Structures are given as structure tokens and as C-alpha cells.
Amino acid sequence: MVYFLANYNWKLKSFLVDGLNAKGIRTDYILTPETKSKLLNWSAGAIKAIIKSNRRDVILCNYDFQAVLCYWLCWITFRKRRIVAINILLKEKNTIRNKIVTWMYRIALHDEKWMKATVTSIGYGEKIQRRLHVSNGFPLVRDWYGYSGKEKPYDNKGKRIFCGGSNGRDWDKVIRIAKLMPDYHFLLVMPSAFKKKYGNFRLKNVNLRFDLPFEQFISALSQCTFVLLPVDTDAPAGLVVMFQAAFLGRLVFTNNNSVLKEYIGEDNGIMIDGGENDYVSAIQYYQEHTSEACDKVCNFQHFLQNN
């Protein structure tokens, strides 16, 4: 049996589970209970999966750190479970917390009999392999571009820019860009964790929203011409929003990291290597050159359909 462990608000089917079912492998979903604390949330889900499974089963974790928690909870309770972390998202920060978490990942992923992991990028997989001193590489499992229905064509909605998502956004850079572009309207959708820092921020051309439901998030994105995704990490970040933007026919602007550069290329989206002024120049250029923006969106949709 393969158990797919996901968050309490998980609503989508996993393409991995569908693939296993197609091969005749029995699967079941386990949803993490809702709690006020993320750590308690992840721990409760890990405990639930461990209790429900046995050593012959596989626990497939949608969130990588929850897989690591599963491993350590098994270790301290003298249990054995085969655990797979989908898409390692381990960031590199010079903090005590990050060093402890990195150590937890390193120990778990060295136990190759009971712990496995995948990555969404070849470059990031090689980097994390060196960082964790893991001898064997990580299988590449790209994030699934699984949107049903016909993709939307590029549609110029005017000088409207969207930035949203939860993981690794460089919000300070987005706000600095907004200050340089007073004639553009910026719609920023942040997690509630940033409310303390930005809740009282006011800028005439910036509208801040926090923790929008999925339908409202997509509606907000679809009202803008461009999607701005500068990230402050070299780990995977922004892929889900990037896919949503592609399906809705929105041109994506992001910066160069080891994951995104395997999705955004010269012909499909805009990769910015410089600072805020480079973003401003690129946005203004494609606002005026609609046909080129349209070509890049079409190319990106084609790339995601075929990779």
C-alpha cells in the first residue's frame, strides 16, 4: 500500500497516485489534521500516517519536511517505514534553525533503505546532493502542469502587475519595483505570516491582500497583464504560480535560480539577472511590444505541455 500524505486542505488529485493506480498499486490519501501551529500540523499528520501504515507500506509525502519528520518519528519509536519526500525545498540560510533542519535532512537522506526524495530540477538536485553529502542522486520529477481545458491567450489588461504565493518571494524587491513604477498598479497576495511586516504598508499603486482562497487568488491573477516572481532562494519556489500564469496567458518575469532557469528560457518568459531597474525596463518593453509578449506566452504554454 502507498499512502499519500497531504495537508488538510488538499483538494487536488496527485498525478503520482493516479500513475500508481494505473499500475495496479493500491493507494490511499491521508490528510494532515488542521492545527494552529504548522509544526504540530506536520507532526500530527506524520503520526497519523505512521500509525495507519506498516513497514511494508510506502508513505509518499507531498511536503518534504513532513517526510523528514516521519523518518525521525519512526527512528525515536523504533519503527520502520519506507518514506518518499516529493520535491525537496530545503533552503540555505545562515541561521541556527536552518542548520538543525539541514542536519535532520542529511541524516534521514543518508538512510537510503528507508528514505528517498525527488527534485524538480537537475541543477538543484546536484546542488542539494553536494550540500547534504549524499552519494546517490535524486530522481527528477517535474511539477505537473495538469490544467484541464483550453489555455487562455495572452491578453493585455493594461498596466497591472500581480505577485503572489507563499514560498520564497522577494517581497521587498517587488515593493521597490512598485515604487519605481507609479503609473502601474501592483496587486500583491501574501501569506498571513507577512501581515505583521507589511500590514500597515501603504503605497498608492499597491494593493495588498493576505491569504486569499484559491478561487479569489486565480481571479486576482487573471485581472493582471504580467506576473512578477522574483525569488530570494535557490530552492524551488514559484512553480505553481508560474504554471497558473501560463494557463491564464500571463507573461512571467522572474530571476535566475537553479530551478526556474530550467523552466524559463530565452523564448518563454522573462529571466532577469539584474536589479529593480532591469525589471522596470523589461516590463515597460513588453507592455509596448504586445506581439512579442504573446509569442513568449505561447512558447511557454507549449513548453509546459511537452515537458
Short mmCIF file of C-alpha atoms in Angstrom, two decimals:
data_model
loop_
_atom_site.label_atom_id
_atom_site.label_comp_id
_atom_site.label_asym_id
_atom_site.label_seq_id
_atom_site.Cartn_x
_atom_site.Cartn_y
_atom_site.Cartn_z
CA MET A 1 0.00 0.00 0.00
CA VAL A 2 1.15 3.54 -0.80
CA TYR A 3 -0.18 6.30 1.43
CA PHE A 4 -0.18 9.84 0.05
CA LEU A 5 0.24 12.29 2.94
CA ALA A 6 -1.02 15.81 2.20
CA ASN A 7 -2.28 18.89 4.01
CA TYR A 8 -5.79 19.11 5.48
CA ASN A 9 -6.96 21.48 2.70
CA TRP A 10 -5.69 19.28 -0.14
CA LYS A 11 -8.34 19.18 -2.90
CA LEU A 12 -6.47 18.02 -5.99
CA LYS A 13 -5.62 14.52 -7.11
CA SER A 14 -1.93 13.63 -7.27
CA PHE A 15 -0.68 12.60 -10.70
CA LEU A 16 1.75 10.27 -8.90
CA VAL A 17 -1.14 8.50 -7.17
CA ASP A 18 -3.03 8.26 -10.47
CA GLY A 19 0.07 6.71 -12.07
CA LEU A 20 0.41 4.15 -9.26
CA ASN A 21 -3.26 3.24 -9.52
CA ALA A 22 -2.85 2.73 -13.27
CA LYS A 23 -0.15 0.17 -12.50
CA GLY A 24 -2.44 -1.71 -10.09
CA ILE A 25 -0.75 -0.42 -6.89
CA ARG A 26 -3.16 0.24 -4.05
CA THR A 27 -3.14 3.80 -2.70
CA ASP A 28 -4.91 5.85 -0.08
CA TYR A 29 -4.88 9.52 0.93
CA ILE A 30 -4.04 10.64 4.47
CA LEU A 31 -4.83 14.27 5.25
CA THR A 32 -2.96 16.12 7.95
CA PRO A 33 -5.25 17.37 10.76
CA GLU A 34 -5.75 21.13 10.98
CA THR A 35 -3.99 22.80 13.93
CA LYS A 36 -2.91 26.34 14.82
CA SER A 37 0.80 25.51 14.57
CA LYS A 38 2.47 24.32 11.36
CA LEU A 39 4.88 22.09 13.29
CA LEU A 40 2.01 20.49 15.21
CA ASN A 41 0.13 20.16 11.93
CA TRP A 42 3.01 18.35 10.21
CA SER A 43 3.77 16.20 13.27
CA ALA A 44 0.12 15.14 13.70
CA GLY A 45 -0.06 14.13 10.04
CA ALA A 46 3.20 12.20 10.27
CA ILE A 47 2.00 10.34 13.38
CA LYS A 48 -1.32 9.55 11.67
CA ALA A 49 0.49 8.11 8.64
CA ILE A 50 2.90 6.05 10.75
CA ILE A 51 0.08 4.55 12.84
CA LYS A 52 -2.03 3.69 9.78
CA SER A 53 0.85 2.07 7.83
CA ASN A 54 3.24 -0.81 8.40
CA ARG A 55 6.85 -1.45 7.40
CA ARG A 56 5.83 -2.92 4.01
CA ASP A 57 3.96 0.26 3.03
CA VAL A 58 5.25 3.47 1.46
CA ILE A 59 4.43 6.93 2.82
CA LEU A 60 4.52 9.42 -0.06
CA CYS A 61 4.80 12.93 1.43
CA ASN A 62 3.61 15.94 -0.53
CA TYR A 63 5.62 18.20 1.80
CA ASP A 64 9.31 17.35 2.13
CA PHE A 65 9.85 18.38 5.76
CA GLN A 66 6.90 16.24 6.81
CA ALA A 67 8.71 13.28 5.25
CA VAL A 68 11.76 14.10 7.36
CA LEU A 69 9.53 14.29 10.45
CA CYS A 70 8.10 10.87 9.55
CA TYR A 71 11.62 9.47 9.40
CA TRP A 72 12.65 10.88 12.78
CA LEU A 73 9.40 9.87 14.48
CA CYS A 74 9.97 6.33 13.20
CA TRP A 75 13.54 6.47 14.48
CA ILE A 76 12.62 7.51 18.04
CA THR A 77 9.75 4.97 18.21
CA PHE A 78 11.83 2.10 16.75
CA ARG A 79 9.59 1.72 13.69
CA LYS A 80 10.46 1.21 10.04
CA ARG A 81 8.60 2.88 7.20
CA ARG A 82 9.56 3.45 3.58
CA ILE A 83 9.24 7.21 3.13
CA VAL A 84 9.43 9.36 -0.02
CA ALA A 85 9.70 13.17 0.04
CA ILE A 86 8.29 14.77 -3.11
CA ASN A 87 10.29 17.78 -4.20
CA ILE A 88 12.99 18.82 -1.71
CA LEU A 89 12.60 22.51 -0.80
CA LEU A 90 15.49 22.87 1.65
CA LYS A 91 16.64 26.49 1.76
CA GLU A 92 20.16 27.63 2.56
CA LYS A 93 20.21 30.21 5.36
CA ASN A 94 22.84 31.09 7.93
CA THR A 95 20.57 30.50 10.93
CA ILE A 96 20.63 28.02 13.80
CA ARG A 97 17.20 26.75 12.79
CA ASN A 98 18.28 26.10 9.19
CA LYS A 99 21.43 24.32 10.32
CA ILE A 100 19.40 21.99 12.57
CA VAL A 101 16.90 21.28 9.78
CA THR A 102 19.73 20.65 7.30
CA TRP A 103 21.27 18.15 9.75
CA MET A 104 17.88 16.39 10.06
CA TYR A 105 17.64 16.12 6.25
CA ARG A 106 21.23 14.89 5.94
CA ILE A 107 20.81 12.06 8.47
CA ALA A 108 17.45 11.00 7.00
CA LEU A 109 18.59 11.01 3.36
CA HIS A 110 21.70 9.00 4.16
CA ASP A 111 19.42 6.15 5.24
CA GLU A 112 18.71 5.18 1.64
CA LYS A 113 16.88 1.97 2.52
CA TRP A 114 14.04 3.79 4.28
CA MET A 115 14.17 7.39 2.98
CA LYS A 116 14.03 8.65 -0.60
CA ALA A 117 13.41 12.05 -2.19
CA THR A 118 12.77 13.64 -5.57
CA VAL A 119 13.67 17.05 -7.03
CA THR A 120 12.02 19.25 -9.67
CA SER A 121 15.28 20.45 -11.20
CA ILE A 122 18.51 18.75 -12.28
CA GLY A 123 20.61 21.73 -11.18
CA TYR A 124 19.04 21.97 -7.74
CA GLY A 125 19.30 18.20 -7.30
CA GLU A 126 23.04 18.34 -7.92
CA LYS A 127 23.41 21.29 -5.57
CA ILE A 128 21.47 19.66 -2.71
CA GLN A 129 23.36 16.41 -3.26
CA ARG A 130 26.66 18.22 -2.68
CA ARG A 131 25.29 20.16 0.29
CA LEU A 132 23.96 17.08 2.07
CA HIS A 133 26.90 14.85 1.01
CA VAL A 134 24.52 12.25 -0.43
CA SER A 135 26.27 9.71 -2.67
CA ASN A 136 23.33 8.84 -4.92
CA GLY A 137 21.46 11.49 -6.93
CA PHE A 138 17.79 12.35 -6.59
CA PRO A 139 15.23 11.28 -9.22
CA LEU A 140 13.86 14.15 -11.29
CA VAL A 141 10.07 14.52 -11.02
CA ARG A 142 8.95 17.77 -12.60
CA ASP A 143 5.98 19.60 -11.13
CA TRP A 144 2.89 18.60 -13.07
CA TYR A 145 1.30 21.11 -15.44
CA GLY A 146 -2.06 19.41 -15.17
CA TYR A 147 -4.61 22.09 -16.01
CA SER A 148 -7.68 20.90 -17.85
CA GLY A 149 -9.41 22.95 -20.51
CA LYS A 150 -8.09 25.26 -23.17
CA GLU A 151 -5.31 27.63 -22.19
CA LYS A 152 -6.07 31.33 -22.37
CA PRO A 153 -4.32 33.51 -24.96
CA TYR A 154 -2.20 36.48 -23.93
CA ASP A 155 -4.45 39.39 -23.01
CA ASN A 156 -3.13 42.87 -22.26
CA LYS A 157 -5.08 44.09 -19.22
CA GLY A 158 -3.22 47.37 -19.07
CA LYS A 159 -0.57 48.39 -16.58
CA ARG A 160 -1.49 45.78 -13.97
CA ILE A 161 1.06 43.50 -12.29
CA PHE A 162 0.44 40.53 -9.99
CA CYS A 163 2.75 38.90 -7.45
CA GLY A 164 1.54 36.16 -5.15
CA GLY A 165 2.34 32.87 -3.46
CA SER A 166 3.80 31.59 -0.24
CA ASN A 167 7.32 30.28 -0.71
CA GLY A 168 10.45 32.32 -1.34
CA ARG A 169 9.03 35.56 -2.76
CA ASP A 170 11.30 38.60 -2.53
CA TRP A 171 8.56 40.95 -1.37
CA ASP A 172 10.97 43.79 -0.58
CA LYS A 173 12.20 43.77 -4.18
CA VAL A 174 8.64 43.77 -5.53
CA ILE A 175 7.81 46.83 -3.43
CA ARG A 176 10.97 48.61 -4.58
CA ILE A 177 9.95 47.91 -8.19
CA ALA A 178 6.46 49.25 -7.49
CA LYS A 179 7.94 52.49 -6.13
CA LEU A 180 9.81 52.93 -9.42
CA MET A 181 6.62 52.42 -11.46
CA PRO A 182 3.96 54.75 -10.04
CA ASP A 183 1.87 54.55 -13.24
CA TYR A 184 1.48 50.74 -12.85
CA HIS A 185 -0.91 49.05 -10.41
CA PHE A 186 0.54 46.20 -8.32
CA LEU A 187 -1.63 43.52 -6.69
CA LEU A 188 0.33 41.55 -4.07
CA VAL A 189 -1.15 38.44 -2.43
CA MET A 190 0.91 37.36 0.57
CA PRO A 191 0.60 34.68 3.26
CA SER A 192 -0.73 35.93 6.59
CA ALA A 193 2.74 35.36 8.08
CA PHE A 194 3.80 38.62 6.39
CA LYS A 195 0.91 40.65 7.77
CA LYS A 196 2.96 41.84 10.75
CA LYS A 197 5.70 43.20 8.46
CA TYR A 198 3.60 44.63 5.63
CA GLY A 199 0.10 45.01 7.11
CA ASN A 200 0.50 48.76 7.65
CA PHE A 201 2.38 49.38 4.40
CA ARG A 202 0.76 51.96 2.16
CA LEU A 203 1.63 52.90 -1.40
CA LYS A 204 -0.86 54.49 -3.80
CA ASN A 205 -0.24 51.99 -6.62
CA VAL A 206 0.00 48.85 -4.44
CA ASN A 207 -2.93 46.75 -3.21
CA LEU A 208 -2.02 44.20 -0.52
CA ARG A 209 -4.12 41.09 0.14
CA PHE A 210 -3.44 38.22 2.54
CA ASP A 211 -4.31 34.51 2.33
CA LEU A 212 -6.85 34.66 -0.46
CA PRO A 213 -8.87 31.49 -1.14
CA PHE A 214 -7.80 29.68 -4.30
CA GLU A 215 -10.65 30.97 -6.47
CA GLN A 216 -10.01 34.59 -5.45
CA PHE A 217 -6.27 34.13 -5.93
CA ILE A 218 -6.80 32.95 -9.52
CA SER A 219 -9.30 35.74 -10.16
CA ALA A 220 -6.79 38.34 -8.95
CA LEU A 221 -4.05 36.88 -11.15
CA SER A 222 -6.31 36.84 -14.20
CA GLN A 223 -7.05 40.57 -13.82
CA CYS A 224 -3.39 41.49 -14.40
CA THR A 225 -1.23 41.58 -17.54
CA PHE A 226 2.07 40.47 -16.01
CA VAL A 227 3.11 38.14 -13.18
CA LEU A 228 6.16 39.20 -11.22
CA LEU A 229 8.01 36.38 -9.40
CA PRO A 230 11.37 37.49 -8.00
CA VAL A 231 12.51 34.84 -5.52
CA ASP A 232 15.02 35.06 -2.68
CA THR A 233 16.05 31.41 -2.62
CA ASP A 234 17.84 28.96 -4.90
CA ALA A 235 15.41 26.22 -3.83
CA PRO A 236 12.21 25.51 -5.79
CA ALA A 237 9.82 28.47 -5.48
CA GLY A 238 7.11 29.98 -7.63
CA LEU A 239 6.46 27.00 -9.89
CA VAL A 240 2.76 26.60 -9.07
CA VAL A 241 2.01 30.30 -9.64
CA MET A 242 4.14 30.22 -12.79
CA PHE A 243 2.01 27.34 -14.14
CA GLN A 244 -1.19 29.19 -13.21
CA ALA A 245 0.10 32.27 -15.04
CA ALA A 246 0.91 30.23 -18.14
CA PHE A 247 -2.54 28.64 -18.24
CA LEU A 248 -4.18 32.07 -17.91
CA GLY A 249 -1.98 33.56 -20.65
CA ARG A 250 0.08 35.85 -18.41
CA LEU A 251 3.72 36.75 -19.07
CA VAL A 252 6.06 35.82 -16.19
CA PHE A 253 9.04 37.88 -15.02
CA THR A 254 11.41 36.16 -12.59
CA ASN A 255 15.07 35.97 -11.61
CA ASN A 256 17.69 33.35 -12.26
CA ASN A 257 17.84 30.45 -9.81
CA SER A 258 18.84 26.83 -10.30
CA VAL A 259 15.23 25.63 -10.63
CA LEU A 260 13.44 28.39 -12.55
CA LYS A 261 16.09 28.55 -15.27
CA GLU A 262 15.08 25.02 -16.31
CA TYR A 263 11.55 26.31 -16.99
CA ILE A 264 12.01 29.92 -18.13
CA GLY A 265 14.23 30.33 -21.19
CA GLU A 266 15.04 32.89 -23.84
CA ASP A 267 11.81 32.25 -25.73
CA ASN A 268 9.30 31.52 -22.96
CA GLY A 269 9.10 34.12 -20.21
CA ILE A 270 11.48 36.75 -18.92
CA MET A 271 14.53 35.89 -16.80
CA ILE A 272 16.06 38.94 -15.11
CA ASP A 273 19.65 38.74 -13.87
CA GLY A 274 19.89 42.33 -12.64
CA GLY A 275 18.16 44.59 -10.14
CA GLU A 276 14.95 46.58 -9.90
CA ASN A 277 15.73 48.87 -12.85
CA ASP A 278 16.16 45.83 -15.10
CA TYR A 279 12.67 44.63 -14.11
CA VAL A 280 11.26 48.08 -14.82
CA SER A 281 12.85 48.20 -18.28
CA ALA A 282 11.65 44.70 -19.18
CA ILE A 283 8.08 45.35 -18.01
CA GLN A 284 7.86 48.62 -19.93
CA TYR A 285 9.25 47.00 -23.06
CA TYR A 286 6.72 44.15 -23.14
CA GLN A 287 3.88 46.48 -22.24
CA GLU A 288 4.60 48.26 -25.52
CA HIS A 289 5.54 45.18 -27.60
CA THR A 290 2.39 43.09 -27.28
CA SER A 291 3.17 40.66 -30.12
CA GLU A 292 6.49 39.65 -28.53
CA ALA A 293 4.80 39.15 -25.17
CA CYS A 294 2.18 36.99 -26.86
CA ASP A 295 4.86 34.84 -28.54
CA LYS A 296 6.62 34.23 -25.22
CA VAL A 297 3.39 33.20 -23.51
CA CYS A 298 2.52 30.80 -26.34
CA ASN A 299 6.02 29.31 -26.27
CA PHE A 300 5.83 28.82 -22.50
CA GLN A 301 2.48 27.06 -22.75
CA HIS A 302 3.87 24.77 -25.45
CA PHE A 303 6.97 24.05 -23.35
CA LEU A 304 4.92 23.07 -20.29
CA GLN A 305 2.60 20.86 -22.36
CA ASN A 306 5.55 18.90 -23.73
CA ASN A 307 7.92 18.63 -20.76
#
